[in-house]
Tab-separated table of C-alpha atoms in Angstrom:
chain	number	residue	atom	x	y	z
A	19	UNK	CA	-176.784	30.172	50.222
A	20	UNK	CA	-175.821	31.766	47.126
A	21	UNK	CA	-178.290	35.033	47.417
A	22	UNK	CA	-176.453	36.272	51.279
A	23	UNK	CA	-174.993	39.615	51.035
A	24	UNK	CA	-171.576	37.773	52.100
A	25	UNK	CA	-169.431	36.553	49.975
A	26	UNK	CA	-169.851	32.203	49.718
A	27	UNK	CA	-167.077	30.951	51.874
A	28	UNK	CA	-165.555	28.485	49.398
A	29	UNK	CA	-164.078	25.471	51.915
A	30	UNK	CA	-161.531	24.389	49.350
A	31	UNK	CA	-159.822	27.592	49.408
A	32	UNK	CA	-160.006	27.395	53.205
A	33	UNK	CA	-158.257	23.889	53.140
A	34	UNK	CA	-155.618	25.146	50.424
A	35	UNK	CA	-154.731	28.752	52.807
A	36	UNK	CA	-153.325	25.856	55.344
A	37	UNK	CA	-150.985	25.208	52.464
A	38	UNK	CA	-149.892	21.801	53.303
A	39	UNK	CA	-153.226	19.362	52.843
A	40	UNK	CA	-153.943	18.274	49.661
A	41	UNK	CA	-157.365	19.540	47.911
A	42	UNK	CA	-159.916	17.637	45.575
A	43	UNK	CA	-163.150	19.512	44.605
A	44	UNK	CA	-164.861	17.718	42.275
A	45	UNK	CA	-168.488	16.229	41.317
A	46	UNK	CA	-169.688	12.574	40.571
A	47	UNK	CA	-170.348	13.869	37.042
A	48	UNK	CA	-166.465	13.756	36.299
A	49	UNK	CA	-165.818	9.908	37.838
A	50	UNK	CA	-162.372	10.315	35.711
A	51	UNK	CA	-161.346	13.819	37.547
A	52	UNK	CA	-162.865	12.294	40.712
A	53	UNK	CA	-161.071	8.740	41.332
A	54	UNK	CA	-157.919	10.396	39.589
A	55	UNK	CA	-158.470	13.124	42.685
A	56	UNK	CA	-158.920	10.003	45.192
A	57	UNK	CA	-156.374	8.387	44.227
A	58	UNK	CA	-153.795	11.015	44.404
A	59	UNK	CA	-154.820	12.601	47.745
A	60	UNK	CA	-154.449	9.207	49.559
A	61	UNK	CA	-151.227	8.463	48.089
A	62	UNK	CA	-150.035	12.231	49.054
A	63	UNK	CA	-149.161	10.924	52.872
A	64	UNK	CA	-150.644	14.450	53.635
A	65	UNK	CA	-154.085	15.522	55.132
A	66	UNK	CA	-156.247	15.295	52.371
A	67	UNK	CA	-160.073	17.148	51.909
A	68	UNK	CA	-162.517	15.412	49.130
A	69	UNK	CA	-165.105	18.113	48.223
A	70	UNK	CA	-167.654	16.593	45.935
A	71	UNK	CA	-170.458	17.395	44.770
A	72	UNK	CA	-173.461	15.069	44.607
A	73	UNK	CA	-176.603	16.926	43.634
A	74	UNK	CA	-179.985	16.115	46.297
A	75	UNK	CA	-182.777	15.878	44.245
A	76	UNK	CA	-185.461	17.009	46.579
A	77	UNK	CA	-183.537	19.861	47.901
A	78	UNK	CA	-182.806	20.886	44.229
A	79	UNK	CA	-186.041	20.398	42.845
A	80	UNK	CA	-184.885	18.178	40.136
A	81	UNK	CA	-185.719	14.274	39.347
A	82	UNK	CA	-184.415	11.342	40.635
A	83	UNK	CA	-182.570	10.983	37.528
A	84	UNK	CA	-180.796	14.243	37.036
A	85	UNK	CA	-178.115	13.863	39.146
A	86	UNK	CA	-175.341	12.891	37.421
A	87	UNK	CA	-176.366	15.719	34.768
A	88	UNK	CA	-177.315	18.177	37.117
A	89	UNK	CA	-173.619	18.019	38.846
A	90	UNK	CA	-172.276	18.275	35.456
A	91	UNK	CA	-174.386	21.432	34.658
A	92	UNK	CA	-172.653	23.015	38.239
A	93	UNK	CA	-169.527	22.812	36.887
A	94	UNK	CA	-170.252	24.215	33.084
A	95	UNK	CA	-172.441	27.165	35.045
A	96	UNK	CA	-169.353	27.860	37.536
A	97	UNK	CA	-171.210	26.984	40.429
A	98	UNK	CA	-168.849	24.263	41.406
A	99	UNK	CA	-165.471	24.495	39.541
A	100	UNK	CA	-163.076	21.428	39.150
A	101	UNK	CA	-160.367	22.258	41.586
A	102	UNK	CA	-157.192	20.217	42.737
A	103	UNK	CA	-154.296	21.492	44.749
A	104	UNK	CA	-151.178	19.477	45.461
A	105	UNK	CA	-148.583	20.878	47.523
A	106	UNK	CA	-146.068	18.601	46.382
A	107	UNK	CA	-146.771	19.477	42.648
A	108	UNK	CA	-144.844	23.221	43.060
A	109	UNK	CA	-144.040	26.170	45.919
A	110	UNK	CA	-145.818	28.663	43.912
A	111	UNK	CA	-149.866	27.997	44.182
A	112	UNK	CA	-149.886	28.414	39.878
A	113	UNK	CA	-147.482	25.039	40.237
A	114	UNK	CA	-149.722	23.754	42.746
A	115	UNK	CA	-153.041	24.124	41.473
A	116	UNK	CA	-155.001	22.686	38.663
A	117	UNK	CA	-158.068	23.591	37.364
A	118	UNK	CA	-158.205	20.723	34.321
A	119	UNK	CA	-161.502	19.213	33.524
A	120	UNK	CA	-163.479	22.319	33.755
A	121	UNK	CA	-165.274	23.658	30.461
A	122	UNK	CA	-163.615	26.829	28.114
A	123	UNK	CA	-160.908	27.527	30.212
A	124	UNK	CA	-160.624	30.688	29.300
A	125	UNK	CA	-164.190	32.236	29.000
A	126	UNK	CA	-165.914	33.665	31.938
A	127	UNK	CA	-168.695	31.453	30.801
A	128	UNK	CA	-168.648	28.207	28.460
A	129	UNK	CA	-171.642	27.896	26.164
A	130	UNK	CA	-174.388	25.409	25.183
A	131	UNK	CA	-176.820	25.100	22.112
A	132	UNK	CA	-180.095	25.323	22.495
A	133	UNK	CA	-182.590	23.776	20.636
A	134	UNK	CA	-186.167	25.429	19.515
A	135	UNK	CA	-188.749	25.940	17.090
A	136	UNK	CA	-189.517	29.211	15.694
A	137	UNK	CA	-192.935	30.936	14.531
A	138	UNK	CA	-193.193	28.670	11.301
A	139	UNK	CA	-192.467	25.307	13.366
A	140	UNK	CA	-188.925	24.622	11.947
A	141	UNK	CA	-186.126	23.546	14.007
A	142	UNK	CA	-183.426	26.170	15.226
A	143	UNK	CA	-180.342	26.520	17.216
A	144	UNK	CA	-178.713	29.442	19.169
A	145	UNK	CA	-175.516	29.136	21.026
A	146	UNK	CA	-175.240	30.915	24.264
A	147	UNK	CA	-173.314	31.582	27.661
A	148	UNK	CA	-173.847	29.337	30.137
A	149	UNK	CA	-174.574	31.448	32.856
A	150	UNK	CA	-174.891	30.732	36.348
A	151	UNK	CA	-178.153	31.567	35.868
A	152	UNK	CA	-179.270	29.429	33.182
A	153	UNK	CA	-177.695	26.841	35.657
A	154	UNK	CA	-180.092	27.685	38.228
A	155	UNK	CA	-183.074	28.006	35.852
A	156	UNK	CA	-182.710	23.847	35.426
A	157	UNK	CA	-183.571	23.631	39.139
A	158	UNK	CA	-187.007	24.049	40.914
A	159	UNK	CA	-185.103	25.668	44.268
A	160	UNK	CA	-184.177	28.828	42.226
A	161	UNK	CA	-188.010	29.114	40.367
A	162	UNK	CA	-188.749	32.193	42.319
A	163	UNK	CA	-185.487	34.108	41.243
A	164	UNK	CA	-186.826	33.928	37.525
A	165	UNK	CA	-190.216	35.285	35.695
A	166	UNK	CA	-191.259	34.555	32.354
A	167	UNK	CA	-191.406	37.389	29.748
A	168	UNK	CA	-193.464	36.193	26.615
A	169	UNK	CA	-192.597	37.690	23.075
A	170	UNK	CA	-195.777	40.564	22.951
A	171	UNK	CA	-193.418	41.814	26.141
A	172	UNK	CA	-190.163	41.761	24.859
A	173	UNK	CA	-188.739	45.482	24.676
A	174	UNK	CA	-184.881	47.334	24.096
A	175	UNK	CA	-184.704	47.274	27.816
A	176	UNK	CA	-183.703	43.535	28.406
A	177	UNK	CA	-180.706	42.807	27.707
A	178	UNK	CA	-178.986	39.386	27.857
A	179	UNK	CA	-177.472	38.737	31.675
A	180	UNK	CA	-174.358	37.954	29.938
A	181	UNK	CA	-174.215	41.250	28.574
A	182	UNK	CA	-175.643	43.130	31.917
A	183	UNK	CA	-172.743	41.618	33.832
A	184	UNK	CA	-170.268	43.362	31.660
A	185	UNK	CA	-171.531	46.467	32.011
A	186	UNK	CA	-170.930	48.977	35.347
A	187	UNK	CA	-173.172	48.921	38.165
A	188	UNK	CA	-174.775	52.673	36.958
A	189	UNK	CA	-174.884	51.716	33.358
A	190	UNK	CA	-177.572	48.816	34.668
A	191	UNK	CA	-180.065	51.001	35.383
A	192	UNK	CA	-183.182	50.579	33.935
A	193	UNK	CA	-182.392	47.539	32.195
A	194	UNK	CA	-183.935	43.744	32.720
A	195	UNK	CA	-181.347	40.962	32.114
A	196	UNK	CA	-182.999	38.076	31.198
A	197	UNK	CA	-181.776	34.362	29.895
A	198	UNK	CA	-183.223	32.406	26.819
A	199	UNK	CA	-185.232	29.447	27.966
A	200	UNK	CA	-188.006	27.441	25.884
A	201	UNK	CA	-191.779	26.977	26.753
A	202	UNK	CA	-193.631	23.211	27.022
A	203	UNK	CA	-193.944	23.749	22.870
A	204	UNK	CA	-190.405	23.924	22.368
A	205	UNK	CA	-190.648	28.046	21.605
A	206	UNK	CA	-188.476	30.450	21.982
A	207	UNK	CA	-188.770	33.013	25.588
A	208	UNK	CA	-186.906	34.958	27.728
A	209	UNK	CA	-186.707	34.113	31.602
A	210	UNK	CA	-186.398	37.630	33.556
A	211	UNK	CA	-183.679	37.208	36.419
A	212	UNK	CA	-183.679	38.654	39.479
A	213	UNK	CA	-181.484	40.927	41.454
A	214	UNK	CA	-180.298	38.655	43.776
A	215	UNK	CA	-179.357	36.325	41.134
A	216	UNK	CA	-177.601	38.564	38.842
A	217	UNK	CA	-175.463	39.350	42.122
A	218	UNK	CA	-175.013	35.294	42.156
A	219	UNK	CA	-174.053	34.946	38.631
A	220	UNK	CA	-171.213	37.925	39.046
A	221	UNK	CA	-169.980	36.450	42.506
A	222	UNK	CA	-169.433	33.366	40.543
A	223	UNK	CA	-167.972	34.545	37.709
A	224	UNK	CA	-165.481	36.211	39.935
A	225	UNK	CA	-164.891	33.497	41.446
A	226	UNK	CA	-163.996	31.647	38.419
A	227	UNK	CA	-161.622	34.501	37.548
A	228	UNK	CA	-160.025	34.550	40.934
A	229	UNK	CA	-159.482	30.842	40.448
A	230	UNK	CA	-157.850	31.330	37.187
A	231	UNK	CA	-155.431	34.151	38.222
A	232	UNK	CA	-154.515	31.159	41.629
A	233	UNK	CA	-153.468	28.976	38.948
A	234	UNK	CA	-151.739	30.782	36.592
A	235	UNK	CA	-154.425	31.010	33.936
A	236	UNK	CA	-154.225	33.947	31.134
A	237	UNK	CA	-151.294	35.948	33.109
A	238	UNK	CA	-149.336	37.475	30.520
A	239	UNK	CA	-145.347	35.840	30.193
A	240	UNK	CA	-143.072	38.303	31.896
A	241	UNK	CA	-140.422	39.538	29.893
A	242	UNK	CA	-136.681	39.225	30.831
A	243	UNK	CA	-134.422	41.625	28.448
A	244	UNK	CA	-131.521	39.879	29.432
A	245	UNK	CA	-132.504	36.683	28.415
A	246	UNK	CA	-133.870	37.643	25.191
A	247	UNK	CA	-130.562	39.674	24.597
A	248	UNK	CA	-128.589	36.517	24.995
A	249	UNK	CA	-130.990	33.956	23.177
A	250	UNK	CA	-130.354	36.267	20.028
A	251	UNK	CA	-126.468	36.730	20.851
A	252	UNK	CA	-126.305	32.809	20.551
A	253	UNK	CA	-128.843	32.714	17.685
A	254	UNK	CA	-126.249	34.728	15.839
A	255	UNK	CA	-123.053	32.806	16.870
């Protein structure tokens, strides 16, 4: 769904643009945010839309028992941010909405440490973005959108996808973003990412940033000159 030319049509924005229905999007990874949500939207007296997400492990590609942690790694990888809106919490949608629960706040992308042995067999660690892609690299549905690059490949023209996304659409030619991953030994390698999933990764990222400027995250306090004129006239007095 992700790899459309169209933009994902997100259903709990959809629900929230009716302004009066209260909105829970939230996975069974976070059974606190979840029953908290529940709880809340059926005591709101208001039409009320539960959006969870419950990972299907044959449609996903993933085992039987990865579900829990697979709906966890959708929210860290901003494929399916924590979301509530409560009309009755504010008038402005920054009063209304909260976006609690989900992972570094205020990063485009949280991170994770990964774990690997290097060329001498000792144990090492690197801490990186949590990408969208590296997300979808943990699921068998998205194996096609990745290709693996072994060291003897490796060249100046990969770059990180984290880095590739903040650079300009031009300054991406020629380059191959890639993510970290590990091989069956535990070694280090780099998975090549596709086109259509570097679009992914940036849709969601915007996403997440659109969701942030909704609720009031990272906007800059505007400054009244009045009121700082009088806070300092009765500081003096």
């Amino acid at each position: 769904m992700l790899f459309r030319s169209e933009t994902r049509k997100e259903i709990s924005l959809i629900a929230m643009a009716h302004r009066t229905a209260y909105v829970l999007q939230s996975t069974i990874a976070h059974v606190n945010h979840m029953l908290e949500g529940f709880i809340d939207g059926i005591n709101s007296r208001r039409p009320a839309l539960f959006n969870i997400y419950a990972v299907c492990p044959p449609e996903h590609g993933v085992g039987d028992d990865r579900s829990v942690a697979q709906s966890k790694l959708a929210v860290e990888g901003r494929a399916y941010p924590l979301f509530k809106f409560d009309p009755d919490a504010g008038v402005a949608f920054s009063e209304s909405v909260s976006l609690d629960g989900n992972p570094a706040p205020e990063a485009d992308w949280p991170s994770y440490r990964l774990n690997y042995v290097d060329e001498n067999g000792a144990a090492q660690a690197m801490e990186l973005p949590m990408t969208f892609a590296d997300f979808a690299a943990t699921e068998a549905r998205f194996a096609k959108q990745f290709k693996k690059a072994p060291p003897e490949t490796w060249n100046d023209d990969m770059i990180a996808l984290a880095e590739v996304l903040k650079l300009a659409e031009d300054e991406r030619d020629g380059k191959f973003p890639y993510i970290w991953a590990v091989d069956r030994k535990n070694r280090l390698t780099r998975l090549l990412v596709s086109a259509d999933l570097v679009r992914s990764s940036e849709e969601r990222r915007d996403f997440w940033r659109q969701l942030k400027d909704v609720a009031g995250l990272g906007r800059a306090e505007e400054v009244d000159p009045a009121a700082v004129a009088e806070q300092v006239r009765a500081e003096l007095i």
